[in-house]
C-alpha positions as a printed Julia matrix, in Angstrom:
317×3 Matrix{Float64}:
  92.89  45.16  -130.37
  95.98  42.1   -130.66
  97.7   43.21  -127.67
  94.74  43.45  -124.98
  95.36  40.0   -123.54
  98.57  41.47  -121.94
  96.42  43.77  -119.87
  95.45  41.09  -117.38
  99.15  40.86  -116.51
  98.97  44.52  -114.88
  96.79  42.55  -112.43
  99.81  40.91  -110.76
 101.42  42.97  -108.0
 104.14  43.54  -108.66
 104.52  42.25  -112.35
 107.78  40.81  -113.3
 109.31  41.17  -116.54
 112.49  39.38  -117.78
 114.65  40.9   -120.39
 117.69  38.54  -121.7
 120.12  40.81  -123.52
 122.19  38.08  -125.72
 123.67  41.25  -127.99
 125.42  44.64  -127.34
 124.45  46.95  -125.14
 124.4   49.72  -127.15
 122.81  48.46  -129.76
 119.53  49.92  -131.36
 117.21  47.03  -130.89
 118.3   46.3   -127.15
 117.93  50.09  -126.47
 114.66  50.69  -127.89
 113.09  48.02  -126.23
 114.73  48.22  -122.64
 114.71  52.16  -122.22
 110.78  52.7   -122.3
 110.23  49.87  -120.05
 113.0   51.28  -117.54
 111.02  54.63  -117.55
 107.87  52.75  -116.96
 109.5   50.82  -114.03
 110.87  54.22  -112.72
 107.26  56.08  -113.33
 105.43  52.82  -111.5
 107.69  52.0   -108.8
 108.89  48.5   -107.96
 105.35  47.57  -106.65
 103.89  47.47  -109.89
 106.5   46.92  -112.02
 110.16  44.99  -111.7
 112.52  44.71  -114.56
 115.06  41.66  -114.44
 117.86  42.59  -116.98
 119.92  39.5   -117.12
 122.44  38.09  -119.48
 121.9   34.33  -120.92
 124.61  32.96  -118.35
 122.79  34.88  -115.67
 119.58  33.48  -116.68
 120.99  29.89  -116.59
 122.16  30.42  -113.2
 118.86  31.95  -111.81
 117.63  29.52  -109.26
 115.19  29.14  -107.82
 113.2   31.15  -110.92
 111.33  34.43  -109.7
 108.02  33.61  -111.43
 108.29  35.95  -114.06
 105.22  36.83  -116.1
 106.92  38.16  -119.07
 110.33  36.88  -120.63
 112.07  38.3   -124.11
 115.32  37.09  -125.75
 116.77  39.69  -127.04
 119.9   40.55  -129.52
 120.49  42.71  -132.55
 120.65  40.87  -135.98
 124.55  40.66  -136.6
 124.83  38.65  -132.91
 125.89  34.96  -132.91
 123.83  32.7   -130.9
 124.86  31.43  -127.68
 126.16  27.7   -127.61
 122.96  25.13  -127.77
 122.86  24.22  -124.45
 123.08  27.52  -123.17
 120.21  28.75  -125.36
 117.97  25.56  -124.51
 118.74  26.44  -120.64
 117.51  30.21  -121.52
 114.46  28.96  -123.52
 113.49  26.58  -120.64
 113.62  29.53  -118.2
 111.84  32.22  -120.67
 109.04  29.72  -121.15
 108.0   29.45  -117.88
 106.51  33.07  -118.02
 102.92  33.71  -118.9
 103.8   35.44  -122.03
 107.45  34.99  -123.66
 109.53  35.24  -126.87
 112.28  37.03  -128.8
 113.45  40.44  -130.48
 115.6   40.94  -133.1
 117.86  37.79  -133.97
 116.16  36.38  -130.75
 112.8   35.7   -132.76
 115.38  33.61  -135.14
 116.97  31.35  -132.34
 113.62  30.58  -130.82
 112.29  29.59  -134.12
 115.21  27.86  -135.3
 114.9   25.43  -131.75
 111.43  24.89  -132.66
 109.42  26.53  -130.24
 107.41  28.83  -132.28
 105.82  25.81  -134.68
 102.82  27.02  -136.34
 103.3   30.46  -134.61
 102.89  34.1   -136.56
 106.54  35.82  -135.72
 108.14  39.54  -136.79
 111.56  38.5   -138.22
 114.14  41.11  -138.89
 114.24  41.47  -142.93
 117.93  41.21  -142.82
 117.68  37.47  -141.38
 115.32  36.34  -144.03
 117.93  34.82  -145.97
 118.54  32.3   -142.93
 114.96  30.99  -142.89
 114.63  28.06  -144.94
 114.24  25.63  -142.21
 112.35  28.26  -139.94
 109.46  28.54  -142.72
 108.81  24.79  -141.94
 107.91  25.22  -138.1
 106.52  29.12  -137.62
 104.73  31.55  -139.95
 106.75  34.53  -141.1
 104.92  38.0   -141.53
 106.28  41.28  -142.53
 104.93  43.03  -139.32
 106.75  45.3   -137.02
 105.74  42.72  -134.56
 103.56  40.28  -133.04
 101.36  38.42  -130.33
 100.29  34.7   -131.12
  98.72  33.05  -128.22
 101.44  33.17  -125.62
 104.15  33.99  -128.05
 105.49  37.53  -128.52
 108.03  38.66  -131.42
 109.43  41.69  -132.78
 111.89  42.35  -135.47
 113.82  44.45  -133.44
 115.87  47.87  -134.63
 113.7   51.01  -134.48
 110.81  48.69  -134.1
 111.63  47.83  -130.75
 110.52  51.22  -129.52
 107.23  50.84  -130.78
 106.93  47.3   -129.45
 107.93  48.48  -125.89
 105.36  51.35  -126.07
 103.01  49.12  -126.97
 103.6   46.58  -124.18
 103.61  49.84  -122.11
  99.94  50.94  -122.91
  98.56  47.21  -123.12
  99.68  46.7   -119.44
  99.35  50.07  -118.27
  97.21  52.4   -120.22
  97.53  55.06  -122.73
  98.59  57.69  -119.97
 101.48  55.94  -118.87
 102.36  55.35  -122.51
 101.74  58.96  -123.3
 104.18  60.02  -120.29
 107.24  57.92  -121.7
 106.54  59.25  -125.01
 107.07  62.73  -124.12
 110.01  61.86  -122.43
 111.4   60.13  -125.25
 110.12  63.14  -127.67
 108.16  60.3   -129.47
 105.32  61.21  -131.28
 103.76  58.49  -132.78
 104.06  54.56  -131.98
 103.73  52.49  -135.05
 101.24  49.44  -135.03
 102.2   45.98  -134.9
 100.98  45.31  -138.46
 102.64  48.27  -140.06
 105.0   46.39  -142.4
 108.76  46.16  -142.27
 109.31  48.52  -146.12
 111.6   45.91  -147.18
 111.17  42.83  -145.66
 108.76  41.31  -148.61
 111.57  42.18  -151.28
 114.06  41.0   -149.04
 112.5   37.8   -148.39
 111.0   36.97  -152.01
 112.93  39.04  -154.5
 115.43  36.68  -155.7
 113.37  33.62  -155.28
 110.41  34.96  -156.53
 110.71  38.11  -158.54
 106.98  38.06  -159.87
 105.32  38.25  -156.76
 107.95  41.34  -155.59
 107.02  42.87  -158.78
 103.45  42.58  -158.38
 103.4   44.02  -154.96
 105.63  46.72  -156.09
 102.9   47.74  -158.33
 100.28  47.53  -155.8
 102.1   50.17  -153.63
 102.8   52.58  -156.4
  99.09  52.14  -157.5
  97.08  53.1   -154.42
  94.99  55.83  -155.47
  93.86  54.39  -158.66
  94.25  50.3   -158.1
  94.93  48.17  -160.81
  92.68  45.07  -161.57
  94.38  41.86  -160.5
  94.19  41.04  -164.01
  96.15  44.09  -165.11
  98.71  43.05  -162.43
  99.11  39.49  -163.79
  99.48  40.84  -167.07
 101.8   43.66  -166.16
 104.29  41.06  -164.65
 103.5   38.3   -167.05
 101.64  35.64  -165.39
  98.3   34.51  -165.59
  95.72  35.62  -162.99
  95.7   31.8   -161.59
  99.53  31.64  -161.42
  99.26  35.04  -159.6
  96.75  34.01  -157.25
  98.77  30.73  -156.49
 101.53  32.48  -155.61
  99.98  35.25  -153.48
  98.1   32.07  -151.68
 101.63  30.23  -151.23
 103.94  32.89  -150.0
 101.56  35.5   -148.52
  98.41  33.23  -147.5
  95.99  35.62  -149.31
  94.54  36.79  -152.54
  95.99  39.43  -154.81
  92.73  41.2   -154.19
  93.09  40.9   -150.35
  96.46  41.78  -149.96
  95.89  44.75  -152.1
  92.67  46.17  -150.46
  94.87  45.92  -146.96
  97.9   47.83  -148.49
  95.34  50.57  -149.22
  93.71  50.71  -146.06
  97.05  50.63  -144.15
  97.76  53.71  -146.16
  94.46  55.18  -145.46
  95.1   54.81  -141.54
  98.53  56.28  -141.83
  96.99  59.23  -143.54
  94.11  59.55  -141.17
  96.59  59.78  -137.96
  99.38  61.86  -139.79
  97.83  64.35  -141.7
  94.79  66.81  -141.8
  93.06  65.34  -144.94
  89.56  65.0   -144.63
  87.89  61.5   -144.11
  86.46  61.73  -147.97
  90.02  62.97  -149.32
  91.91  60.38  -147.68
  89.14  57.46  -149.11
  89.54  58.86  -152.58
  93.6   59.05  -152.23
  93.38  55.37  -151.06
  91.08  54.35  -154.37
  87.77  54.58  -152.81
  85.64  56.31  -154.74
  82.59  55.5   -152.25
  82.29  56.53  -148.62
  80.5   53.99  -147.48
  82.41  50.86  -149.03
  85.75  52.86  -147.27
  84.05  52.98  -143.7
  83.21  49.46  -143.99
  86.5   47.93  -145.61
  88.37  50.24  -142.74
  86.06  48.78  -140.2
  86.25  45.02  -141.26
  90.18  45.47  -141.24
  90.68  47.54  -138.12
  87.31  47.52  -135.89
  86.87  51.1   -135.91
  85.76  53.62  -138.55
  87.38  56.32  -140.43
  86.18  58.92  -138.02
  86.89  56.88  -134.71
  90.55  56.73  -136.25
  90.52  60.51  -137.25
  89.44  61.06  -133.05
  92.58  59.27  -132.09
  94.74  62.02  -133.8
  92.51  64.6   -132.49
  91.74  63.58  -128.67
  94.11  63.52  -125.82
  95.17  60.03  -124.34
  92.59  58.4   -121.99
  94.06  56.1   -119.15
């Protein structure tokens, strides 16, 4: 699992987490992140988990540094960044942690500062218009959140809740996560690679309308997939031109991107509906059960049957 490396941090006693709130205290990005982690800290006790919640100014004054294991710079997407000098100091404090990164606008600030060079980042789609320089230093993905090496990023908003609960599960297991989900009345935690639904259109809609149109066609034709040649013809490009666009902007071939869209939809159906596995495969364009199972396993690391068992079985520690 992509976030499993974090499990090693749970061996630290106590685990110290720094949350730097550089935005408004009632913003969804902040509340969605901090509330699950506060519940985890209350459930586990200070012997296992300690949260340090500080403003950027307080972080700059923190001397000596208490040895954070995980540090996140958090702000909602409308928030203006701190002054360059203050931001540099906050970055120096945060990067001393074992794992660190940003949530919401904090991701953009870190990328702008050049500390996410070559790193896959999940940036709020509303900030894509401000990424001209960022794309020279970081790799934008349309996902809800990412872990790349030591760097964490989350697009913020409602995804902050999924991000925080994923951190809890990676650090302390599914049972602790389930307890917090029940407290917050949350039924499903979205995986990190679920897409921001409007991210692609927001990023490429005006600049690359043919690319956006091609992806829209794919999303509208999951059950009966179109061929790459069909898609290219419908958007008015040659196959080679379409493949070049996908490679340049999405680092994928159209056929691969389309397959992943269908498999993402299949996983959603397996977890959220009672359709049989055969029905789910057919609904996502797989006429062969073996092809569906092989493709699903290659992308997600488990079979459709094992994925369905996640829905049916109670969480394990």
